[in-house]
Short mmCIF file of C-alpha atoms in Angstrom, two decimals:
data_model
loop_
_atom_site.label_atom_id
_atom_site.label_comp_id
_atom_site.label_asym_id
_atom_site.label_seq_id
_atom_site.Cartn_x
_atom_site.Cartn_y
_atom_site.Cartn_z
CA MET A 1 13.22 -8.04 3.50
CA ARG A 2 13.23 -3.95 3.54
CA PHE A 3 10.46 -1.51 6.35
CA ARG A 4 8.38 0.41 4.23
CA PRO A 5 6.97 3.64 6.02
CA CYS A 6 3.59 4.92 5.05
CA ILE A 7 1.24 8.17 5.03
CA ASP A 8 -2.58 6.78 4.70
CA ILE A 9 -5.06 10.13 4.22
CA HIS A 10 -8.55 9.90 4.82
CA ASN A 11 -10.96 12.98 5.27
CA GLY A 12 -8.10 15.66 4.92
CA LYS A 13 -5.84 13.73 7.78
CA VAL A 14 -2.78 11.03 8.78
CA LYS A 15 -5.20 8.50 9.63
CA GLN A 16 -4.88 4.80 10.47
CA ILE A 17 -8.61 2.52 9.81
CA VAL A 18 -9.36 -0.58 9.42
CA GLY A 19 -9.45 -1.23 6.16
CA GLY A 20 -12.78 -3.38 5.71
CA THR A 21 -14.23 -1.01 7.24
CA LEU A 22 -14.19 1.84 4.11
CA ARG A 23 -16.95 3.34 2.35
CA ASP A 24 -17.32 6.12 0.26
CA THR A 25 -20.90 6.49 1.55
CA ARG A 26 -20.70 9.91 3.77
CA ASP A 27 -16.45 8.91 3.64
CA GLU A 28 -17.01 6.54 6.49
CA ALA A 29 -14.36 4.23 8.35
CA ALA A 30 -12.88 2.93 11.08
CA GLU A 31 -10.29 4.80 12.76
CA ASN A 32 -7.17 3.59 15.09
CA PHE A 33 -5.66 6.82 15.01
CA VAL A 34 -5.84 10.55 13.96
CA SER A 35 -3.06 11.85 13.78
CA GLU A 36 -2.22 15.58 14.82
CA GLN A 37 0.85 16.48 12.00
CA ASP A 38 0.58 16.39 8.95
CA GLY A 39 1.68 14.09 5.62
CA ALA A 40 5.16 16.55 5.42
CA SER A 41 5.48 15.92 8.67
CA TYR A 42 5.97 12.19 8.26
CA ALA A 43 7.68 12.21 4.81
CA ARG A 44 10.56 14.89 6.68
CA PHE A 45 10.17 12.34 9.95
CA TYR A 46 10.55 9.26 7.38
CA ARG A 47 13.41 10.61 4.88
CA GLU A 48 15.65 12.22 7.82
CA ASP A 49 15.79 7.72 8.53
CA GLY A 50 17.05 7.15 5.13
CA LEU A 51 13.23 5.25 4.37
CA LYS A 52 12.70 4.70 0.42
CA GLY A 53 10.08 3.29 -1.28
CA GLY A 54 6.84 3.83 1.88
CA HIS A 55 4.06 4.46 0.49
CA VAL A 56 1.00 7.77 0.81
CA ILE A 57 -2.32 6.49 -0.03
CA LEU A 58 -5.40 8.63 -0.51
CA LEU A 59 -8.45 7.09 0.95
CA ASN A 60 -10.93 9.27 -0.76
CA PRO A 61 -12.33 8.86 -4.07
CA SER A 62 -12.35 12.04 -6.32
CA SER A 63 -15.95 12.50 -5.87
CA SER A 64 -15.26 12.66 -2.25
CA GLU A 65 -16.03 16.51 -0.23
CA TYR A 66 -12.45 15.52 0.93
CA TYR A 67 -10.54 14.43 -1.50
CA GLU A 68 -9.09 18.16 -1.75
CA ALA A 69 -8.13 18.40 1.19
CA THR A 70 -6.41 14.84 1.23
CA LYS A 71 -4.72 15.31 -1.97
CA ARG A 72 -2.94 18.74 -0.17
CA GLN A 73 -1.93 15.75 2.18
CA ALA A 74 -0.42 13.90 -0.12
CA LEU A 75 1.11 16.74 -2.48
CA GLY A 76 2.48 18.01 0.55
CA ALA A 77 3.94 14.85 2.10
CA LEU A 78 5.64 14.53 -1.84
CA ALA A 79 7.43 17.81 -1.94
CA ALA A 80 8.59 16.93 1.58
CA TYR A 81 10.65 13.71 0.49
CA PRO A 82 10.96 13.74 -3.33
CA GLY A 83 12.14 10.65 -4.67
CA GLY A 84 11.02 9.03 -1.45
CA LEU A 85 7.75 8.07 -1.31
CA GLN A 86 4.94 6.27 -4.14
CA LEU A 87 1.54 7.88 -4.26
CA GLY A 88 -1.87 5.27 -4.72
CA GLY A 89 -5.10 6.18 -4.30
CA GLY A 90 -6.79 6.98 -7.85
CA VAL A 91 -4.02 7.31 -9.76
CA HIS A 92 -4.98 6.77 -14.07
CA PRO A 93 -3.35 8.07 -17.07
CA GLU A 94 -4.54 11.46 -16.67
CA ASN A 95 -3.57 12.15 -13.35
CA ALA A 96 0.12 10.09 -13.18
CA ALA A 97 2.53 13.08 -13.94
CA GLU A 98 1.09 15.26 -11.13
CA PHE A 99 1.39 13.30 -9.22
CA LEU A 100 5.86 12.07 -10.02
CA THR A 101 6.14 16.01 -11.19
CA ALA A 102 5.25 16.74 -7.23
CA GLY A 103 7.97 14.09 -6.55
CA ALA A 104 6.52 10.53 -6.32
CA SER A 105 8.77 8.48 -7.36
CA HIS A 106 6.05 5.72 -8.74
CA VAL A 107 2.90 5.74 -9.04
CA ILE A 108 0.14 2.62 -8.10
CA VAL A 109 -2.71 1.81 -9.80
CA THR A 110 -5.34 -0.76 -8.90
CA SER A 111 -8.68 0.27 -9.66
CA TYR A 112 -7.57 1.81 -13.26
CA VAL A 113 -6.35 -1.60 -13.84
CA PHE A 114 -8.56 -3.97 -12.27
CA ARG A 115 -12.36 -3.27 -14.12
CA ASP A 116 -15.19 -4.97 -14.15
CA GLY A 117 -13.93 -7.60 -12.27
CA ARG A 118 -11.01 -8.42 -14.84
CA ILE A 119 -7.64 -7.13 -15.79
CA ASP A 120 -8.11 -4.95 -18.09
CA GLU A 121 -5.03 -5.25 -20.78
CA GLY A 122 -5.73 -1.99 -22.76
CA ASN A 123 -5.38 0.17 -19.59
CA LEU A 124 -2.93 -1.32 -18.15
CA ALA A 125 -0.92 -0.91 -21.37
CA ARG A 126 -1.86 3.20 -20.92
CA MET A 127 -0.56 2.96 -17.78
CA VAL A 128 2.92 1.89 -18.81
CA HIS A 129 2.55 4.21 -22.02
CA ALA A 130 1.79 7.05 -19.51
CA VAL A 131 4.40 6.71 -16.57
CA GLY A 132 7.12 3.73 -17.52
CA ARG A 133 7.21 0.63 -16.39
CA GLU A 134 10.17 1.25 -13.88
CA ARG A 135 7.69 3.45 -12.75
CA LEU A 136 4.48 1.91 -12.09
CA VAL A 137 3.13 -0.23 -8.96
CA LEU A 138 0.74 -2.10 -8.94
CA ASP A 139 -1.37 -2.58 -5.67
CA LEU A 140 -3.19 -6.35 -5.44
CA SER A 141 -4.24 -5.70 -1.86
CA CYS A 142 -6.80 -8.88 -1.36
CA ARG A 143 -9.31 -10.22 0.00
CA ARG A 144 -10.28 -13.96 1.07
CA ARG A 145 -13.29 -15.59 -0.48
CA ASP A 146 -13.56 -19.22 -1.13
CA GLY A 147 -10.49 -20.04 0.69
CA GLN A 148 -8.70 -17.65 -2.43
CA TYR A 149 -7.64 -14.57 -2.03
CA TYR A 150 -8.80 -12.52 -5.13
CA ILE A 151 -8.31 -8.49 -5.85
CA VAL A 152 -10.07 -5.90 -4.76
CA THR A 153 -10.32 -2.60 -6.33
CA ASP A 154 -12.38 0.94 -4.98
CA ARG A 155 -10.76 1.14 -1.68
CA TRP A 156 -10.75 -2.86 -1.16
CA GLN A 157 -14.79 -2.64 -1.47
CA LYS A 158 -15.30 -4.41 -4.88
CA PHE A 159 -14.13 -7.88 -5.49
CA THR A 160 -12.78 -8.86 -8.94
CA GLU A 161 -12.68 -12.45 -10.24
CA VAL A 162 -9.03 -11.95 -10.62
CA PRO A 163 -6.70 -14.35 -7.61
CA VAL A 164 -3.94 -13.99 -6.43
CA THR A 165 -1.99 -16.65 -7.93
CA GLU A 166 1.70 -17.34 -9.02
CA GLU A 167 0.82 -17.43 -12.42
CA THR A 168 -0.93 -13.52 -11.41
CA LEU A 169 1.76 -12.42 -10.42
CA SER A 170 3.96 -13.55 -13.44
CA GLN A 171 0.99 -12.13 -16.20
CA LEU A 172 1.58 -8.55 -14.35
CA ALA A 173 5.26 -8.91 -13.70
CA GLY A 174 6.53 -7.36 -17.11
CA ASP A 175 4.54 -4.42 -16.92
CA CYS A 176 5.52 -3.00 -13.30
CA ASP A 177 8.94 -2.47 -10.75
CA GLU A 178 6.93 -3.64 -7.65
CA PHE A 179 3.87 -5.06 -6.03
CA LEU A 180 2.09 -3.37 -3.40
CA VAL A 181 -0.29 -6.05 -1.23
CA HIS A 182 -2.65 -5.34 1.64
CA ALA A 183 -4.11 -8.64 3.10
CA VAL A 184 -7.51 -6.42 3.51
CA ASP A 185 -8.55 -8.89 5.60
CA VAL A 186 -6.50 -8.24 8.62
CA GLU A 187 -5.50 -4.88 7.63
CA GLY A 188 -5.70 -1.96 10.49
CA LYS A 189 -6.43 -4.79 13.13
CA ALA A 190 -2.75 -5.78 13.97
CA SER A 191 -3.89 -9.25 14.85
CA GLY A 192 -1.69 -11.56 13.09
CA VAL A 193 -0.23 -11.94 9.63
CA GLU A 194 -1.92 -13.63 6.75
CA ALA A 195 0.22 -16.60 6.63
CA ASP A 196 -0.47 -18.30 3.23
CA LEU A 197 -0.67 -14.84 1.17
CA LEU A 198 3.27 -14.36 2.74
CA THR A 199 4.00 -17.89 1.46
CA LEU A 200 2.92 -16.98 -1.80
CA LEU A 201 4.60 -14.42 -2.36
CA GLY A 202 7.55 -15.20 -0.35
CA ARG A 203 6.89 -18.73 -2.94
CA TRP A 204 7.19 -16.00 -5.90
CA GLY A 205 9.64 -13.39 -5.81
CA GLN A 206 10.01 -12.71 -9.28
CA ILE A 207 10.31 -8.90 -8.45
CA PRO A 208 9.86 -6.16 -5.28
CA VAL A 209 6.93 -7.27 -3.14
CA THR A 210 5.43 -5.23 0.08
CA TYR A 211 2.80 -6.94 2.56
CA ALA A 212 1.04 -4.51 4.14
CA GLY A 213 -2.02 -5.75 7.24
CA GLY A 214 -1.85 -7.18 10.57
CA VAL A 215 1.50 -7.13 11.65
CA GLY A 216 0.93 -6.26 15.40
CA SER A 217 4.21 -7.28 16.96
CA PHE A 218 7.78 -8.16 16.70
CA ALA A 219 6.95 -12.41 16.08
CA ASP A 220 4.84 -11.50 13.16
CA LEU A 221 7.94 -9.51 11.46
CA ASP A 222 9.76 -12.52 12.63
CA ARG A 223 6.95 -14.45 10.58
CA VAL A 224 6.65 -12.06 7.31
CA ARG A 225 10.57 -12.40 6.94
CA ASP A 226 10.47 -16.99 7.17
CA LEU A 227 7.33 -17.21 5.48
CA GLY A 228 8.17 -14.72 2.45
CA ARG A 229 11.73 -15.64 3.17
CA GLY A 230 13.64 -12.58 3.22
CA ARG A 231 12.09 -11.57 -0.46
CA VAL A 232 8.84 -9.77 1.08
CA ASP A 233 9.10 -5.75 2.28
CA VAL A 234 6.87 -5.34 5.21
CA THR A 235 4.63 -1.74 6.42
CA ILE A 236 3.62 -1.23 9.63
CA GLY A 237 0.81 0.50 10.25
CA SER A 238 -2.09 0.43 13.29
CA ALA A 239 1.36 -1.08 15.93
CA LEU A 240 3.74 1.32 15.19
CA ASP A 241 3.78 3.64 18.09
CA LEU A 242 4.24 6.34 15.40
CA PHE A 243 0.21 5.64 15.02
CA GLY A 244 -1.28 5.34 18.41
CA GLY A 245 0.60 1.43 19.05
CA SER A 246 2.76 -0.91 21.19
CA MET A 247 5.85 -1.22 18.68
CA ARG A 248 8.59 1.08 19.17
CA TYR A 249 9.55 2.65 15.47
CA ARG A 250 13.10 2.73 16.29
CA ASP A 251 13.43 -0.85 17.11
CA VAL A 252 11.42 -1.16 14.35
CA LEU A 253 14.62 -0.08 12.09
CA LYS A 254 16.74 -2.17 14.90
CA TYR A 255 15.47 -5.70 13.95
CA MET A 256 15.80 -4.78 10.39
CA MET A 257 19.05 -4.28 10.40
CA THR A 258 19.54 -7.26 11.82
CA GLN A 259 18.09 -8.72 8.90
CA GLY A 260 20.95 -7.42 7.47
CA THR A 261 18.31 -5.01 5.40
#
């Protein structure tokens, strides 16, 4: 298990939001924290500690009046830590090269691949052709409905009909280098992790997976470790002191060292 840092950008600011409240209408979201530091500052911080594989997420659609400001923040972060961060948010074959050239190690894709409620095999093939499997992360962020986790798209606002199952993971694993999985129902709440989802991810364990959502304590990190069988990496947002939370970043790094990571 490794710690994967994050830089979430919304309306041109580094923020932590409650994931389920994000709305494209009027660019709204319930905010847990709005930083006075820019994305580049966080990227330099992570670079100094040698943390790789974190993600920068653009939370505004390209149609938003804030998109260019959000994009500038993201590009600044990539420039500050070339090769150290992944980039997601509105990525498609036509703009992926810009982010990779700017310093992203990988691009993260959801909505382009999961369209009209299903896996768009043609778009997935185009994405792989554009960047290569080894530089593609598929975001399988999901919400629970009728007792099952389903992938959600468009900044977590739209349900697909694609369930998060071992079969789905195996089907997609050959076309990407990693998965990123936000448990959207608990994202930004620091209220505890999604045990069923972590159990599934830990049981599968064929390629790297990063889990995000609900971590609010070191007991939650223990659950990620145990339920994920040490195979599932973790990111911490609102609960981290870098974002106004109570979990000390330095203590998190020490915890990870005790896990042999």
